[in-house]
Every structure is written in structure tokens, then in C-alpha cells.
Tab-separated table of C-alpha atoms and ligand atoms in Angstrom:
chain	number	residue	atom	x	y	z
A	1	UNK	CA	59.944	-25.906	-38.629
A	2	UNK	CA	59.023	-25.943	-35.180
A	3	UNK	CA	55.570	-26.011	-33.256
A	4	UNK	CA	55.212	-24.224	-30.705
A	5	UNK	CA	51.609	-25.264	-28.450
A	6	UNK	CA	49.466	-22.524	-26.787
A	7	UNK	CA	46.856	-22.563	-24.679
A	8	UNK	CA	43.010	-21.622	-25.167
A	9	UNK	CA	40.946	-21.960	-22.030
A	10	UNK	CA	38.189	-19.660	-24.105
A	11	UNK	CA	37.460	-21.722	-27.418
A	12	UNK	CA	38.040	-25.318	-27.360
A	13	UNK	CA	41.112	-26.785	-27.086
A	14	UNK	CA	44.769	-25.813	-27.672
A	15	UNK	CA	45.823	-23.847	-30.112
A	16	UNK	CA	48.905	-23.962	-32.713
A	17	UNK	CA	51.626	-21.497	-34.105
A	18	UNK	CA	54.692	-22.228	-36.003
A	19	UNK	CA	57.854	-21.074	-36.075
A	20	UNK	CA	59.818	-21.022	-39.802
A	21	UNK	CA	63.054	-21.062	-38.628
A	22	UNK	CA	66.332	-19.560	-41.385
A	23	UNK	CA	67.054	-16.637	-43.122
A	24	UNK	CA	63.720	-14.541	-42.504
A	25	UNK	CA	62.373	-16.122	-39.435
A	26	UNK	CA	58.536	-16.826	-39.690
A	27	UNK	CA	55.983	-16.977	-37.252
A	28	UNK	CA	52.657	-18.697	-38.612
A	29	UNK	CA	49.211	-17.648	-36.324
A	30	UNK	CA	49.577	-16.122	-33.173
A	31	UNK	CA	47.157	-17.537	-29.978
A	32	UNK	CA	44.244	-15.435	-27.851
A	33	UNK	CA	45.056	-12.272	-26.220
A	34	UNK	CA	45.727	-13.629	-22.457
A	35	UNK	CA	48.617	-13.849	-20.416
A	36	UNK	CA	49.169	-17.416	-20.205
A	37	UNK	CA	49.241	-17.502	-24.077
A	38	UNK	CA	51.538	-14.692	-24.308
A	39	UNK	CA	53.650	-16.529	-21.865
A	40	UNK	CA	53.099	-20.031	-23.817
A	41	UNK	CA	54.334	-17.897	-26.725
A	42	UNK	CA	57.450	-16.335	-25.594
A	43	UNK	CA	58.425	-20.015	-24.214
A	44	UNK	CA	58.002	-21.431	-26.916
A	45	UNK	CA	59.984	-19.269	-29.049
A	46	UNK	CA	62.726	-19.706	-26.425
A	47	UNK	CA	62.828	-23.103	-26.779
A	48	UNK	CA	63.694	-22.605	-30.896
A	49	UNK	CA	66.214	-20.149	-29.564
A	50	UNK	CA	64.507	-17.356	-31.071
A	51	UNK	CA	62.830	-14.715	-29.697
A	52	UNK	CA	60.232	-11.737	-30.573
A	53	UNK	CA	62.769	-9.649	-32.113
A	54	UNK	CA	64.113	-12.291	-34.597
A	55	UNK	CA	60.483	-12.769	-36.109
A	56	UNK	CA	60.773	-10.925	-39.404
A	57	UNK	CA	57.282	-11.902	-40.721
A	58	UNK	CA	54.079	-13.181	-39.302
A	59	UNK	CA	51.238	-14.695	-41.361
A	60	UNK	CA	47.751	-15.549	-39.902
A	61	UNK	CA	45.841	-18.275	-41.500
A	62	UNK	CA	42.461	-15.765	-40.750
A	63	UNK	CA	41.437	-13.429	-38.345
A	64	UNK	CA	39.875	-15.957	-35.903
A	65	UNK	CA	40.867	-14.245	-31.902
A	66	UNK	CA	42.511	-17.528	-31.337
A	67	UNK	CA	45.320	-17.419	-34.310
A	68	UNK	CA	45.212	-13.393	-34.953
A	69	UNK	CA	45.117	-11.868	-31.274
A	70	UNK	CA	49.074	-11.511	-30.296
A	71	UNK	CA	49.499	-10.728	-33.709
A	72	UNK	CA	49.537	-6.676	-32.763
A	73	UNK	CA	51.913	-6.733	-29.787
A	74	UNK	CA	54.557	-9.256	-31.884
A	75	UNK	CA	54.599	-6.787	-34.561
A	76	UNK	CA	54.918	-3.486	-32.202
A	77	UNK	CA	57.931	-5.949	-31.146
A	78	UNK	CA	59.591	-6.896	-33.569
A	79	UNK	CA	58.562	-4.579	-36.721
A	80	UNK	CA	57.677	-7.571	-38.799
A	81	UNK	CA	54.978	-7.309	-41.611
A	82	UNK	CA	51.723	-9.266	-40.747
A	83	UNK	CA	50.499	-10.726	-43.751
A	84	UNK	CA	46.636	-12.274	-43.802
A	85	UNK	CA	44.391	-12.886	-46.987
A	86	UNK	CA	42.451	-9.490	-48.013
A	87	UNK	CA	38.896	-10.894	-47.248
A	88	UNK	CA	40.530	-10.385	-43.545
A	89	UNK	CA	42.598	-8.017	-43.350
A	90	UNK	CA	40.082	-5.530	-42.377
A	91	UNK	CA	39.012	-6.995	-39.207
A	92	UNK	CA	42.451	-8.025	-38.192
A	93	UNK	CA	43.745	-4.469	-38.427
A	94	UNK	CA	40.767	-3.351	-36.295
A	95	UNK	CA	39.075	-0.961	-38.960
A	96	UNK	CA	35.983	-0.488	-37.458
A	97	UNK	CA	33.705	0.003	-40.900
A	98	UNK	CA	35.074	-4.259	-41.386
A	99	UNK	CA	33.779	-5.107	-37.164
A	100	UNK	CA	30.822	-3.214	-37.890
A	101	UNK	CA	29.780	-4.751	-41.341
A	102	UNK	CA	30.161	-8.381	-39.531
A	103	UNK	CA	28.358	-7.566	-36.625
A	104	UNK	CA	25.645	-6.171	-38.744
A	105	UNK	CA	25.319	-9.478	-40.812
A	106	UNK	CA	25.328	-11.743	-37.099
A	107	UNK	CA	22.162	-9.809	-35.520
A	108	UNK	CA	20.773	-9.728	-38.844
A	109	UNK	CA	21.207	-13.534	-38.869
A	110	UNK	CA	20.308	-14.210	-35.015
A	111	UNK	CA	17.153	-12.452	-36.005
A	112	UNK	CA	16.453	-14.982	-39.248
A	113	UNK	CA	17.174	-17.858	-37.314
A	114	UNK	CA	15.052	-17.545	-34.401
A	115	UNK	CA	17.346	-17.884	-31.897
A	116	UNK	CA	15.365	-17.271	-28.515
A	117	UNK	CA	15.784	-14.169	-25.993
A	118	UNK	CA	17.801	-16.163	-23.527
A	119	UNK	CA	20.689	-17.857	-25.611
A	120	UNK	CA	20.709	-14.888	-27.490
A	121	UNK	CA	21.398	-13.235	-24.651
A	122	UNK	CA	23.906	-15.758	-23.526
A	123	UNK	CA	26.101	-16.086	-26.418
A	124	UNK	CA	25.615	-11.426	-27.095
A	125	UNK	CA	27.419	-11.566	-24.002
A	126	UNK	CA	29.956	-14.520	-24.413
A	127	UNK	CA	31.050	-12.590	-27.972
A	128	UNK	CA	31.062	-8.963	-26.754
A	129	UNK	CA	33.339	-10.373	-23.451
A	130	UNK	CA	35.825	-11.473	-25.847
A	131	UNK	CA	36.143	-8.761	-27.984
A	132	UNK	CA	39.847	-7.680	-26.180
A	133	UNK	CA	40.693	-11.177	-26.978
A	134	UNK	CA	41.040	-9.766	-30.578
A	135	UNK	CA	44.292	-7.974	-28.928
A	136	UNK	CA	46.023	-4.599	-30.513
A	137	UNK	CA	45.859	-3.540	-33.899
A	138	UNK	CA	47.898	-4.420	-36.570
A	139	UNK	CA	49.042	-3.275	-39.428
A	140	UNK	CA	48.233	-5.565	-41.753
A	141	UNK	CA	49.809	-6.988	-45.140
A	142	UNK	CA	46.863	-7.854	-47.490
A	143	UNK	CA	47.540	-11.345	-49.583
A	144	UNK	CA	45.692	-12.946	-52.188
A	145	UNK	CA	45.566	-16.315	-53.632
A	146	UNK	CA	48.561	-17.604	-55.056
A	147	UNK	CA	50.689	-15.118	-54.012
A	148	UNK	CA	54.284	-16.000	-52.407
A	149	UNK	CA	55.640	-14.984	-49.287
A	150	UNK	CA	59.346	-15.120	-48.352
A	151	UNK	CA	59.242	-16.926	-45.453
A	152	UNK	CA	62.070	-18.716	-43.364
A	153	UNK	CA	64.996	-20.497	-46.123
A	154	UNK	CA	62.263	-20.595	-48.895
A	155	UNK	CA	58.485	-19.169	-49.179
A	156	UNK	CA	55.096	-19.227	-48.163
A	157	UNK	CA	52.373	-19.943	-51.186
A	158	UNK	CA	48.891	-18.243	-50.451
A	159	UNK	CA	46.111	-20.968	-50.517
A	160	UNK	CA	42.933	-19.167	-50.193
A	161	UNK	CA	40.514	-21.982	-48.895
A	162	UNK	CA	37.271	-19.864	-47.487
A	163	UNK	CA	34.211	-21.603	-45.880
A	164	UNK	CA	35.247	-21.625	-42.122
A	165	UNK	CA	36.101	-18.017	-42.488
A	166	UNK	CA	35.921	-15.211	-45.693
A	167	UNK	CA	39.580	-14.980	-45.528
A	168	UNK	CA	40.941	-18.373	-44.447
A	169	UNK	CA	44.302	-19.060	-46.227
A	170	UNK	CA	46.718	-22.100	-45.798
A	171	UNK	CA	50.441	-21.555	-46.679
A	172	UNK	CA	52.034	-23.830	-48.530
A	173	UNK	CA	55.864	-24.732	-48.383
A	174	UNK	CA	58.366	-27.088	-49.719
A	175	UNK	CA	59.034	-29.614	-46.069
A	176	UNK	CA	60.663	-32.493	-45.409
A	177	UNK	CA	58.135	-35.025	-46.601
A	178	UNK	CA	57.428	-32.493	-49.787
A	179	UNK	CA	54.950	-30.066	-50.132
A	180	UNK	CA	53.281	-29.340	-46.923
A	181	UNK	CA	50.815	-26.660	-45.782
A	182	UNK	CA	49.803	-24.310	-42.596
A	183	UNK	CA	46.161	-25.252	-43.158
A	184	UNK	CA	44.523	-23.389	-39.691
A	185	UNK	CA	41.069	-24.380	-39.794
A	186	UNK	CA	40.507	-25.461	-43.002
A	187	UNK	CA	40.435	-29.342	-41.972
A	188	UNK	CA	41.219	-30.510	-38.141
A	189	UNK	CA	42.445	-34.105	-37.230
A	190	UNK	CA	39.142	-34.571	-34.831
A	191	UNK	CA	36.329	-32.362	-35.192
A	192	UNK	CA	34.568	-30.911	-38.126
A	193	UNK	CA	35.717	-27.163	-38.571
A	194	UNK	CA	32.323	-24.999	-38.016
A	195	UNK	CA	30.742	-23.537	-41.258
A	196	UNK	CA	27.927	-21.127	-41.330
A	197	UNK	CA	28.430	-19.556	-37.592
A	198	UNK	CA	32.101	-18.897	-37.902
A	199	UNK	CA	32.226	-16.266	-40.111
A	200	UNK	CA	28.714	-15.156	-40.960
A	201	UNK	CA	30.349	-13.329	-43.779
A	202	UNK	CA	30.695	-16.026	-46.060
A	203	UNK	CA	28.106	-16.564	-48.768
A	204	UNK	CA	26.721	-20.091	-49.550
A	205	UNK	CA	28.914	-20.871	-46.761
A	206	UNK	CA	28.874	-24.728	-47.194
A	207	UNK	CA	28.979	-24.849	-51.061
A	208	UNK	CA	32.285	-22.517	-50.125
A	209	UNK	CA	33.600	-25.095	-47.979
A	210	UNK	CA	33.336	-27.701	-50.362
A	211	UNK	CA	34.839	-26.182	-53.081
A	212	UNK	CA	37.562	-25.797	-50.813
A	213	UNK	CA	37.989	-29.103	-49.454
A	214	UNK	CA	38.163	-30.484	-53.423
A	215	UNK	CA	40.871	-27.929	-53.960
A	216	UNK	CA	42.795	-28.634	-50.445
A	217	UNK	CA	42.289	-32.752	-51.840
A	218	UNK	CA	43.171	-31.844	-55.111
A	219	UNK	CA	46.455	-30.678	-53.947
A	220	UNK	CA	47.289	-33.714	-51.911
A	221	UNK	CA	49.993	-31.603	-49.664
A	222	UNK	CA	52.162	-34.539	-48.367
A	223	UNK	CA	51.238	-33.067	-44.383
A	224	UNK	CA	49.015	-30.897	-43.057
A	225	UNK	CA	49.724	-28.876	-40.014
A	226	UNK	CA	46.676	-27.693	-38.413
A	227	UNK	CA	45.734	-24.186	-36.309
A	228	UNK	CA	44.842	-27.104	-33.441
A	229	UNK	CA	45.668	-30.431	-32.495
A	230	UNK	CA	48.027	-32.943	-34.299
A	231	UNK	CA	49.611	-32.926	-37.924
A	232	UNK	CA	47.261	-34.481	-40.436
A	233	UNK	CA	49.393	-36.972	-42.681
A	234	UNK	CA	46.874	-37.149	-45.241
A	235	UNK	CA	44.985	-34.242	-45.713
A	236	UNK	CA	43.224	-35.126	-48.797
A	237	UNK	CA	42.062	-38.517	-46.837
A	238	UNK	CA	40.803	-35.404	-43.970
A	239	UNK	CA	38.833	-33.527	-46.777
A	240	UNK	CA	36.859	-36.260	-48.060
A	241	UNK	CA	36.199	-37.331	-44.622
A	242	UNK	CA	34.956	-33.995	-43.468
A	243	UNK	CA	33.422	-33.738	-46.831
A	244	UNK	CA	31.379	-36.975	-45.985
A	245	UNK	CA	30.475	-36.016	-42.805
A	246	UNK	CA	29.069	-32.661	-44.413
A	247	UNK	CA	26.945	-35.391	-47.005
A	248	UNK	CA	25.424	-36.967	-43.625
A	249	UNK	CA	24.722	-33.649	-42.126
A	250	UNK	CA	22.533	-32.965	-45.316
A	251	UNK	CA	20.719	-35.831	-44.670
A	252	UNK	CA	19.833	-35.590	-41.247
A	253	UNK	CA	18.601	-32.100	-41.922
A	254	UNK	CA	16.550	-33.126	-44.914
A	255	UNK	CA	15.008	-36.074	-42.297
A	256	UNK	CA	14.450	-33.207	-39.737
A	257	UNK	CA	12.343	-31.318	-42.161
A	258	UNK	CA	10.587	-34.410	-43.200
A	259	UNK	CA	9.469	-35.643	-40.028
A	260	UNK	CA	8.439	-32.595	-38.033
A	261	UNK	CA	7.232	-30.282	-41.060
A	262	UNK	CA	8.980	-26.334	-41.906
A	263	UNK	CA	11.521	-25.765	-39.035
A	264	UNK	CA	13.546	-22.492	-38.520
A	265	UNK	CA	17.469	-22.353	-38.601
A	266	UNK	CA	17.541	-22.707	-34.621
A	267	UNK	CA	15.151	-25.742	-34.619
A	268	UNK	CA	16.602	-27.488	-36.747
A	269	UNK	CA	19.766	-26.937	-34.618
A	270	UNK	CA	17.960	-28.161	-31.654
A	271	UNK	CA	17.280	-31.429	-33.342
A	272	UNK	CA	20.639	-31.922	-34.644
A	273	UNK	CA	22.436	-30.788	-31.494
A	274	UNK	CA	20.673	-30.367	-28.800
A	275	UNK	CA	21.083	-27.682	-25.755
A	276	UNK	CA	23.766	-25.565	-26.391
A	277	UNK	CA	25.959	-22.569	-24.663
A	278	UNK	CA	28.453	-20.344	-24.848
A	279	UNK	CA	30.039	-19.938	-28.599
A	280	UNK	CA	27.587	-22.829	-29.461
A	281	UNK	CA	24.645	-20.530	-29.677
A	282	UNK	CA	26.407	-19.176	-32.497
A	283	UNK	CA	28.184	-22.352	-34.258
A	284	UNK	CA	24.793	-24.710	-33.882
A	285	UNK	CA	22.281	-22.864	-35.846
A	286	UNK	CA	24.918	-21.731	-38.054
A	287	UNK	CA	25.799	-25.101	-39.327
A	288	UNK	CA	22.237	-25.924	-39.336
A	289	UNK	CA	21.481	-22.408	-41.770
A	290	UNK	CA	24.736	-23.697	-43.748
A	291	UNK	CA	22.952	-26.997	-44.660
A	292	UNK	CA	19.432	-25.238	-45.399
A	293	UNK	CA	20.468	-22.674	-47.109
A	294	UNK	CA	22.637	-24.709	-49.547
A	295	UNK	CA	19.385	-27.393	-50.024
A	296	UNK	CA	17.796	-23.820	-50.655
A	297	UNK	CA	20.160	-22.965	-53.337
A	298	UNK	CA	19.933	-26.543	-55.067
A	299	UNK	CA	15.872	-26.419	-54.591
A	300	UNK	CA	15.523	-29.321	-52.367
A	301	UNK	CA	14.280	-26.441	-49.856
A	302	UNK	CA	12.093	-23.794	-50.374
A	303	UNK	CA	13.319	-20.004	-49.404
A	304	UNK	CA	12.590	-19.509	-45.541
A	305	UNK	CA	9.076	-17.934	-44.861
A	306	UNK	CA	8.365	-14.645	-42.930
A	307	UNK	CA	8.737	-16.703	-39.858
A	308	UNK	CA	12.441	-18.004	-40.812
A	309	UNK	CA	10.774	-21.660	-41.681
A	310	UNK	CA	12.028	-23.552	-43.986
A	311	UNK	CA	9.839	-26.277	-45.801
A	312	UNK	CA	10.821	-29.159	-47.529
A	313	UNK	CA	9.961	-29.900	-51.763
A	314	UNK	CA	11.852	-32.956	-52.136
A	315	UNK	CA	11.985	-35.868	-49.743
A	316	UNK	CA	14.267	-37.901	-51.471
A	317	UNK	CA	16.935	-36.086	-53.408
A	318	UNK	CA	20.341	-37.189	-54.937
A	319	UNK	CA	22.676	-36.630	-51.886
A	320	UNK	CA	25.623	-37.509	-54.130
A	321	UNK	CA	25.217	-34.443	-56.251
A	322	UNK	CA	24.204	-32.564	-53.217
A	323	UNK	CA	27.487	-32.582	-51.377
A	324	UNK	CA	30.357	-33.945	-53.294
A	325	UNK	CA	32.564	-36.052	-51.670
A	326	UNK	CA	36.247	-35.366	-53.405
A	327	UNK	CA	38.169	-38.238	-54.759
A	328	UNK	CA	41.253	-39.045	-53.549
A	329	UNK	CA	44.712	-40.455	-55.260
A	330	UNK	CA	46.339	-42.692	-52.738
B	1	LIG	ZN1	38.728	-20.421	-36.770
B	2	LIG	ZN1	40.815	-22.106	-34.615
């Protein structure tokens, strides 16, 4: 299996694909839209000895611009199926009923969270000047959970891990140090995926991450190999410490609603985070509506108001049962 690195100069930091080298050669995400990353891509292939042609599948961990967008042009290419989880599929092939419905949910959300005129502006414009990033269409393979995909010498199991995004999938496969998984953004080795702004899709988008951080711990994969950055050794070590992280969030959040009184989604984002720009707009007070509406659903938090304000019932709750941090076996 081979990594191949591309660049990302418009989300943070570099991106990753894989190649599945053998019988049915295997390309796993494919990077942003852009020149340089179609170049980074075709290099990178080279270097395997492989090239566009040879692919004879492609599988996207979700429909993300920064792991789906060459996926169109690679399969014009080379004819290979594109295979993404069902919850995505729609948006990756470009039907416009699935861009519409999720562009319906954002403003409807950018509305309930407050978010002023001027970053609203900001980050309107930041999303709608990426939309080409999203690349051509594709014609798209729907996969569910648990389903297998033949994939390089072996196959590809479907891991549906949602939270980050509706869709989000890692693939798991028999490697050298056992059984290893394409996670994309399920966990990262540095930062703490985004939930809540990512894919405003999701429902009880944190309690949805969770679950799927137990499950991805649960399976203790021997490696991870992540949509950015460096391969995770011990996943199920990453899960519980994203998962704890998560546990802290909740806390800070409950202490922001107990010292300044009912807050909206964006203020509460603004005492969390601080100023923010660009794709920020979006991620900030998404995380921060992720955390409140979760203390909503477990009654901690009382429903927002007609201003978007949410007010706090309990001070002091059990933060353990809250956010559950998952065990882990080594
Ligand atoms: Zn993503
Ligand atoms: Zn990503």
C-alpha cells in the first residue's frame, strides 16, 4: 500500500490518498480540484508505477472537496467504479436535489445560531468560491455498512463511522501489522476532527461521533491511516483521546453558560474560540451547537429560545455519563 501526499492550500493542511496496489488496483480519496493537486496526484501514482488508467476502483472515505474532488476526472480516465457510503453519494455525484437539501439545512442553521452579517458574509463567500473545488461529477457506487469491496490482492470492508460527515466510512483491510483501516476523518493524529459544522446534515451530531469513536475503539484496527497527516498506530488510544477532549469541551460549554447566563450557538463559540475566519465561521459555532444541542438532548440544557439562547438547568451534571470516554484493551 502506498501513500501518496497532496497538497491543500484551501483547508488546512495536506491531504492523503492511497494507492492499493495488486490485482484490482485501488485508489482510496482523491485531493481538491486544483492543478497542483492534480499534478501531486499523477506524481504520485508515477512513483508506484501506476498510472490513471491502471486504477480499477476508487473509494472516498466521504464527500468532503478535499478527498472527493478528482474523483470525477479519475473515473472519466480510467472507467473505474467510485464507491462512497449512500448517506453521500448524492452530493458526490452532483445531484442537485442532495446540494440543495444541505445548503438548505446550513442557512437554516446560520440563522439559529446567530452568526452576525459580516462573518456570515465572509464564510457565504469562502463556501460558494469553492464550490468548483467539488470537481466533475461522478458516477457514483453507493455502499453501506459492512459491505466488501474488492480492492487491490484482497478487499475493502465498509466501516460506516458518521459524526464528521453523514456518510463518513473507513475501509478496513487485512495489512501488514493486521487489520488496518482508511479511516479519513474519523480520528486525525493532531487535531480534533470538526463535528457539528462539517456536515450540518448529521443529527445529534456529537452523540453520532461518539458512538463512532466506541465502535472505531472497539475494533482496535492494528493502524490507522488517516485522510491527513501521519499513520495513527493506535487508533483506539486516538478515539478515547478525542473522545476526552470532546468530555472537556462539554465542560467548558456548560461553564460558559454558567458564568455569563443563556448564550446563542455563535457566543458560545466566541468564548470557546475566539475571532474566527474563513471555513471557521462555519466549524466554530458548529462545534459549539454540537455540544449544546447534545446537553439539550440529555436535559442539562434547555431547548434554545426564540432568540437561539440557550439556558442552563443543571450546573453540575455527571460529565462521565455525558460524554463517554471508550475503554481501551492495550
Ligand atoms: Zn472532512
Ligand atoms: Zn479532510
Amino acid at each position: 500500500m502506498e501513500r501518496i501526499r497532496l497538497g491543500n492550500t484551501v483547508f488546512e493542511g495536506l491531504n492523503n490518498a492511497y494507492l492499493l496496489p495488486g490485482d484490482r488496483p485501488t485508489l482510496v480519496d482523491a485531493g481538491v480540484a486544483t492543478d497542483s493537486v492534480r499534478r501531486d496526484l499523477r506524481e504520485g501514482l508515477d512513483a508506484t508505477s501506476y498510472e490513471v488508467a491502471d486504477l480499477e476502483a476508487i473509494v472516498l472515505t466521504h464527500w468532503h472537496a478535499d478527498h472527493a474532488g478528482l474523483a470525477g476526472e479519475l473515473q472519466a480516465e480510467s472507467g473505474a467504479p467510485v464507491y462512497v457510503h449512500a448517506d453521500d453519494a448524492g452530493i458526490v455525484a452532483g445531484d442537485p436535489d442532495a446540494i440543495a437539501a444541505e445548503r438548505e439545512i446550513r442557512e437554516r442553521r446560520f440563522g439559529e445560531w446567530n452568526i452576525p452579517d459580516e462573518p456570515l458574509a465572509e464564510v457565504t463567500t469562502f463556501l460558494d468560491g469553492h464550490d468548483d473545488l467539488r470537481g466533475d461529477r461522478v458516477d457514483v457506487t453507493p455502499v453501506e455498512d459492512g459491505d466488501r469491496i474488492a480492492a487491490g490482492d484482497g478487499d475493502l470492508e465498509v466501516v460506516h463511522l458518521p459524526g464528521h460527515a453523514a456518510g463518513l466510512s473507513a475501509f478496513a483491510f487485512d495489512g501488514e501489522r493486521g487489520r488496518e483501516a482508511f479511516v479519513g476523518d474519523v480520528i486525525l493524529p493532531k487535531y480534533t476532527p470538526n463535528v457539528g459544522g462539517a456536515d450540518l446534515r448529521v443529527d445529534r451530531p456529537l452523540e453520532t461521533y461518539l458512538d463512532s469513536l466506541a465502535r472505531l475503539a472497539d475494533r482496535d484496527f492494528a493502524r490507522a491511516w488517516p485522510g491527513h497527516r501521519d499513520p495513527i498506530d493506535d487508533p483506539a488510544g486516538r478515539a478515547r483521546v478525542i473522545a476526552q477532549h470532546h468530555r472537556e469541551r462539554t465542560e467548558r460549554v456548560v461553564s460558559v453558560l454558567d458564568d455569563h447566563g443563556p448564550a446563542d450557538a455563535w457566543t458560545v463559540s466566541a468564548h470557546l474560540f475566539g475571532d474566527l475566519s474563513a471555513i471557521h465561521i462555519l466549524h466554530g459555532p458548529g462545534e459549539a451547537f454540537a455540544h449544546l444541542d447534545h446537553l439539550v438532548a440529555e436535559g442539562v440544557v434547555a431547548p434554545p429560545d426564540d432568540g437561539g439562547r440557550y439556558e442552563l438547568l443543571d450546573a453540575d451534571p455527571e460529565f462521565d455519563e455525558l460524554v463517554a470516554v471508550p475503554e481501551t484493551k492495550r
